[in-house]
Short mmCIF file of C-alpha atoms and ligand atoms in Angstrom, two decimals:
data_model
loop_
_atom_site.label_atom_id
_atom_site.label_comp_id
_atom_site.label_asym_id
_atom_site.label_seq_id
_atom_site.Cartn_x
_atom_site.Cartn_y
_atom_site.Cartn_z
CA MET A 920 -29.30 3.07 2.28
CA THR A 921 -29.30 6.85 2.09
CA ALA A 922 -27.55 7.05 5.45
CA THR A 923 -24.86 4.64 4.30
CA ARG A 924 -24.27 6.57 1.15
CA THR A 925 -24.05 9.85 3.03
CA ALA A 926 -21.61 8.39 5.54
CA ARG A 927 -19.43 7.16 2.73
CA SER A 928 -19.35 10.50 0.91
CA ALA A 929 -18.45 12.17 4.19
CA ARG A 930 -15.53 9.83 4.64
CA ILE A 931 -14.33 10.32 1.09
CA LEU A 932 -14.55 14.07 1.48
CA PHE A 933 -12.57 13.82 4.68
CA SER A 934 -9.89 11.74 3.04
CA LEU A 935 -9.52 14.21 0.22
CA CYS A 936 -9.17 17.02 2.76
CA ALA A 937 -6.47 15.03 4.52
CA LEU A 938 -4.71 14.60 1.21
CA LEU A 939 -4.79 18.32 0.53
CA ALA A 940 -3.69 19.13 4.06
CA LEU A 941 -0.51 17.08 3.90
CA PRO A 942 2.02 19.73 2.84
CA ALA A 943 0.96 21.89 5.80
CA TYR A 944 1.16 18.98 8.25
CA GLY A 945 4.56 17.90 6.98
CA GLY A 946 6.34 20.93 8.39
CA GLU A 947 4.71 20.83 11.84
CA PRO A 948 6.88 19.84 14.80
CA ASP A 949 4.18 17.76 16.55
CA VAL A 950 3.85 15.13 13.88
CA ALA A 951 6.71 12.81 14.74
CA TRP A 952 4.34 9.97 13.96
CA VAL A 953 4.30 11.08 10.32
CA GLU A 954 8.09 10.85 10.19
CA ARG A 955 7.96 7.46 11.90
CA SER A 956 5.37 6.32 9.35
CA ARG A 957 7.54 7.50 6.47
CA ALA A 958 10.53 5.65 7.92
CA LEU A 959 8.47 2.46 8.29
CA ALA A 960 7.25 2.75 4.70
CA ASP A 961 10.85 3.24 3.51
CA GLN A 962 11.96 0.23 5.52
CA LEU A 963 9.19 -2.04 4.24
CA MET A 964 9.77 -1.06 0.62
CA SER A 965 13.55 -1.37 0.77
CA GLU A 966 13.44 -4.79 2.45
CA LEU A 967 10.89 -6.07 -0.04
CA LYS A 968 12.88 -4.71 -2.96
CA ALA A 969 16.06 -6.37 -1.71
CA GLU A 970 14.37 -9.74 -1.19
CA LEU A 971 12.58 -9.55 -4.53
CA GLY A 972 15.78 -8.67 -6.39
CA GLN A 973 17.69 -11.48 -4.73
CA ALA A 974 14.93 -14.03 -5.39
CA MET A 975 14.59 -13.00 -9.05
CA GLN A 976 18.35 -13.28 -9.53
CA GLN A 977 18.79 -16.58 -7.74
CA GLY A 978 15.67 -18.53 -8.65
CA GLY A 979 13.91 -16.52 -11.36
CA PRO A 980 10.41 -15.07 -11.25
CA VAL A 981 8.56 -18.30 -10.41
CA ALA A 982 10.67 -18.79 -7.27
CA ALA A 983 10.22 -15.09 -6.53
CA VAL A 984 6.43 -15.54 -6.41
CA ALA A 985 6.92 -17.89 -3.46
CA VAL A 986 9.27 -15.38 -1.82
CA CYS A 987 6.72 -12.55 -2.20
CA LYS A 988 4.07 -14.84 -0.73
CA SER A 989 6.03 -15.83 2.36
CA ARG A 990 8.33 -12.89 2.98
CA ALA A 991 6.05 -9.89 2.34
CA PRO A 992 3.68 -10.72 5.23
CA GLN A 993 6.61 -11.71 7.51
CA ILE A 994 8.49 -8.45 6.97
CA ALA A 995 5.31 -6.42 7.51
CA ALA A 996 4.51 -8.38 10.70
CA ARG A 997 8.01 -7.87 12.10
CA LEU A 998 7.99 -4.12 11.41
CA SER A 999 4.48 -3.83 12.90
CA ALA A 1000 5.49 -5.63 16.09
CA SER A 1001 8.61 -3.55 16.62
CA ALA A 1002 6.92 -0.21 15.82
CA GLY A 1003 3.62 -0.78 17.64
CA ALA A 1004 1.76 0.14 14.46
CA ASP A 1005 0.07 -1.90 11.73
CA VAL A 1006 2.34 -1.76 8.69
CA GLY A 1007 1.35 -3.39 5.44
CA ARG A 1008 0.51 -3.09 1.77
CA THR A 1009 -2.84 -2.67 0.15
CA ALA A 1010 -4.22 -2.07 -3.35
CA ILE A 1011 -7.41 -1.42 -5.27
CA ARG A 1012 -6.80 -4.42 -7.54
CA LEU A 1013 -5.56 -7.13 -5.21
CA ARG A 1014 -3.47 -10.22 -5.41
CA ASN A 1015 -3.80 -11.32 -1.77
CA PRO A 1016 -7.33 -10.69 -0.37
CA ALA A 1017 -5.73 -10.31 3.08
CA ASN A 1018 -4.36 -6.96 1.83
CA ALA A 1019 -7.84 -5.51 1.11
CA PRO A 1020 -8.22 -1.76 1.78
CA ASP A 1021 -10.97 -0.17 3.83
CA ASP A 1022 -13.19 2.54 2.28
CA LEU A 1023 -10.85 5.37 3.27
CA GLU A 1024 -7.77 3.68 1.86
CA ARG A 1025 -9.62 2.88 -1.34
CA ALA A 1026 -10.78 6.48 -1.79
CA ILE A 1027 -7.32 7.88 -1.13
CA MET A 1028 -5.74 5.40 -3.55
CA GLN A 1029 -8.21 6.53 -6.22
CA GLY A 1030 -6.85 10.04 -5.64
CA PHE A 1031 -3.27 8.73 -5.90
CA ALA A 1032 -4.09 6.97 -9.18
CA ALA A 1033 -5.56 10.15 -10.65
CA GLU A 1034 -2.57 12.15 -9.46
CA LEU A 1035 -0.11 9.72 -11.01
CA SER A 1036 -1.96 9.57 -14.31
CA SER A 1037 -1.80 13.35 -14.64
CA ALA A 1038 1.76 13.72 -13.29
CA SER A 1039 4.70 14.21 -15.60
CA PRO A 1040 6.87 11.08 -15.93
CA ALA A 1041 9.69 12.95 -14.21
CA ALA A 1042 7.56 13.61 -11.10
CA THR A 1043 9.63 12.56 -8.13
CA ALA A 1044 8.07 11.57 -4.81
CA PRO A 1045 5.10 9.19 -4.78
CA PRO A 1046 1.92 10.79 -3.40
CA GLU A 1047 1.19 10.26 0.29
CA ALA A 1048 -1.66 11.08 2.68
CA ILE A 1049 -2.26 11.33 6.40
CA PHE A 1050 -5.70 10.93 7.86
CA GLU A 1051 -7.62 9.69 10.87
CA SER A 1052 -10.28 7.11 11.51
CA ARG A 1053 -12.30 5.94 14.49
CA SER A 1054 -11.93 2.60 16.19
CA ALA A 1055 -13.65 1.34 19.35
CA GLN A 1056 -10.62 2.63 21.30
CA GLY A 1057 -10.66 6.15 19.83
CA THR A 1058 -9.00 8.00 16.95
CA GLU A 1059 -6.34 6.21 14.92
CA ARG A 1060 -3.68 8.12 13.03
CA ARG A 1061 -2.99 6.75 9.59
CA TYR A 1062 -0.51 7.14 6.78
CA LEU A 1063 -0.70 5.97 3.18
CA ARG A 1064 1.97 6.20 0.48
CA ALA A 1065 1.53 5.26 -3.18
CA ILE A 1066 3.45 2.31 -4.59
CA VAL A 1067 4.19 3.03 -8.23
CA THR A 1068 4.60 0.25 -10.81
CA GLN A 1069 8.19 -0.11 -12.06
CA PRO A 1070 9.53 -2.17 -14.97
CA VAL A 1071 10.69 -4.96 -12.62
CA CYS A 1072 7.12 -5.43 -11.38
CA LEU A 1073 5.72 -6.25 -14.81
CA ALA A 1074 6.89 -9.88 -14.77
CA CYS A 1075 4.19 -10.54 -12.17
CA HIS A 1076 1.83 -7.56 -12.41
CA GLY A 1077 2.05 -6.56 -16.10
CA ALA A 1078 -0.31 -7.11 -18.99
CA THR A 1079 1.48 -10.19 -20.39
CA LEU A 1080 2.86 -12.80 -18.00
CA ALA A 1081 4.98 -15.84 -18.83
CA PRO A 1082 2.80 -18.99 -18.71
CA GLU A 1083 4.74 -20.48 -15.77
CA ILE A 1084 4.15 -17.31 -13.76
CA VAL A 1085 0.45 -17.36 -14.58
CA THR A 1086 0.38 -20.92 -13.24
CA ALA A 1087 2.34 -20.11 -10.08
CA ILE A 1088 0.16 -17.11 -9.29
CA ALA A 1089 -3.11 -18.92 -10.05
CA ARG A 1090 -2.12 -21.72 -7.67
CA ASP A 1091 -1.61 -19.42 -4.70
CA TYR A 1092 -4.01 -16.59 -5.61
CA PRO A 1093 -7.05 -17.97 -7.44
CA GLN A 1094 -8.80 -14.58 -7.20
CA ASP A 1095 -5.82 -12.54 -8.41
CA ALA A 1096 -6.78 -9.17 -9.89
CA ALA A 1097 -3.32 -7.60 -9.78
CA THR A 1098 -2.20 -7.87 -13.40
CA GLY A 1099 -2.48 -5.54 -16.39
CA PHE A 1100 -0.44 -2.72 -14.84
CA GLU A 1101 1.90 -0.41 -16.73
CA THR A 1102 5.05 1.34 -15.54
CA GLY A 1103 4.16 4.57 -13.73
CA GLN A 1104 0.64 3.50 -12.76
CA LEU A 1105 -0.48 3.11 -9.16
CA ARG A 1106 0.06 -0.49 -8.08
CA GLY A 1107 -1.01 -0.04 -4.46
CA ALA A 1108 0.03 1.67 -1.25
CA VAL A 1109 1.95 1.19 1.95
CA THR A 1110 -0.36 1.62 4.89
CA VAL A 1111 0.65 2.50 8.46
CA ARG A 1112 -1.97 2.62 11.18
CA TRP A 1113 -1.26 3.83 14.71
CA PRO A 1114 -3.64 2.37 17.30
CA ALA A 1115 -5.67 4.86 19.33
CA ASN A 1116 -4.06 4.00 22.65
CA ARG A 1117 -0.55 5.08 21.61
C1 LIG B 1815 7.92 -12.48 -8.73
C2 LIG B 1815 6.60 -11.94 -8.86
C3 LIG B 1815 6.36 -10.54 -8.36
C4 LIG B 1815 7.02 -9.40 -8.72
C5 LIG B 1815 8.20 -9.26 -9.69
C6 LIG B 1815 6.37 -8.33 -8.01
N1 LIG B 1815 5.34 -8.81 -7.26
FE1 LIG B 1815 4.03 -7.70 -6.18
N2 LIG B 1815 3.15 -9.39 -5.51
C7 LIG B 1815 3.53 -10.66 -5.86
C8 LIG B 1815 2.85 -11.60 -5.00
C9 LIG B 1815 2.98 -13.11 -5.04
C10 LIG B 1815 2.06 -10.83 -4.13
C11 LIG B 1815 1.16 -11.32 -2.99
C12 LIG B 1815 1.95 -11.21 -1.68
C13 LIG B 1815 1.16 -11.59 -0.47
O1 LIG B 1815 0.60 -12.69 -0.45
O2 LIG B 1815 1.09 -10.78 0.46
C14 LIG B 1815 2.28 -9.45 -4.48
C15 LIG B 1815 1.65 -8.41 -3.83
C16 LIG B 1815 1.91 -7.08 -4.09
C17 LIG B 1815 1.26 -5.98 -3.39
C18 LIG B 1815 0.26 -6.08 -2.24
C19 LIG B 1815 -1.15 -5.84 -2.65
C20 LIG B 1815 -1.82 -7.07 -3.22
O3 LIG B 1815 -2.24 -6.97 -4.39
O4 LIG B 1815 -1.94 -8.11 -2.54
C21 LIG B 1815 1.79 -4.84 -3.93
C22 LIG B 1815 1.42 -3.41 -3.54
C23 LIG B 1815 2.77 -5.24 -4.91
N3 LIG B 1815 2.79 -6.61 -5.00
C24 LIG B 1815 3.54 -4.36 -5.62
C25 LIG B 1815 4.62 -4.76 -6.42
C26 LIG B 1815 5.54 -3.82 -7.02
C27 LIG B 1815 5.47 -2.31 -6.89
C28 LIG B 1815 6.48 -4.57 -7.68
C29 LIG B 1815 7.70 -4.07 -8.40
C30 LIG B 1815 8.62 -3.25 -7.63
C31 LIG B 1815 6.11 -5.96 -7.51
N4 LIG B 1815 4.97 -6.04 -6.73
C32 LIG B 1815 6.77 -7.02 -8.09
C33 LIG B 1815 4.41 -11.01 -6.85
C34 LIG B 1815 5.31 -10.15 -7.44
#
């Protein structure tokens, strides 16, 4: 028990160090993977935003729930396959349990949430972090970028949802915990994970 707790604090400490180290890393020439991760995060978010906007406009929010359900994993899978990295979304309070974070991601997102809650509303770039973790194959390089709640998200992630959306979400996500958010709060993060053998 003690050992587990110690290991966890060590990991959290490490993740916070990684978070603090980011500005220094960002300017280094040997971190092309960070730029590739940023580009993948941009791509994922812009494709999702486009599909969400189109679905909301054409079919309304209930139809858009189905689009989020089918398209979000497909887009992430396609980007992952073409990049040779695992690209996806995660969150502390989840809608889809398949998006669950590991301990490091959770700890870093807690840092993001604190940063956003103390940031001025005009703060520009969402917080990001680079860090490493061990797999059986060796050291993986990892990138995480905050996803900030926007007004358009509130129809499905806000404090008050239309009854038909509650029904649609409950049908597909009986364990949903991803409501009650406000604009500007951390909703989740984009995660990019580069396997050790690359
Ligand atoms: C039409 C309803 C709808 C809207 C609007 C919506 N989402 Fe979602 N969101 C969903 C659904 C459904 C899922 C589960 C997708 C899946 O199964 O992977 C989801 C999942 C997520 C996840 C993945 C983590 C998790 O909890 O599973 C994030 C992050 C997220 N949404 C952020 C946002 C943000 C940011 C916005 C606004 C820009 C937004 N969503 C707008 C329905 C919506």
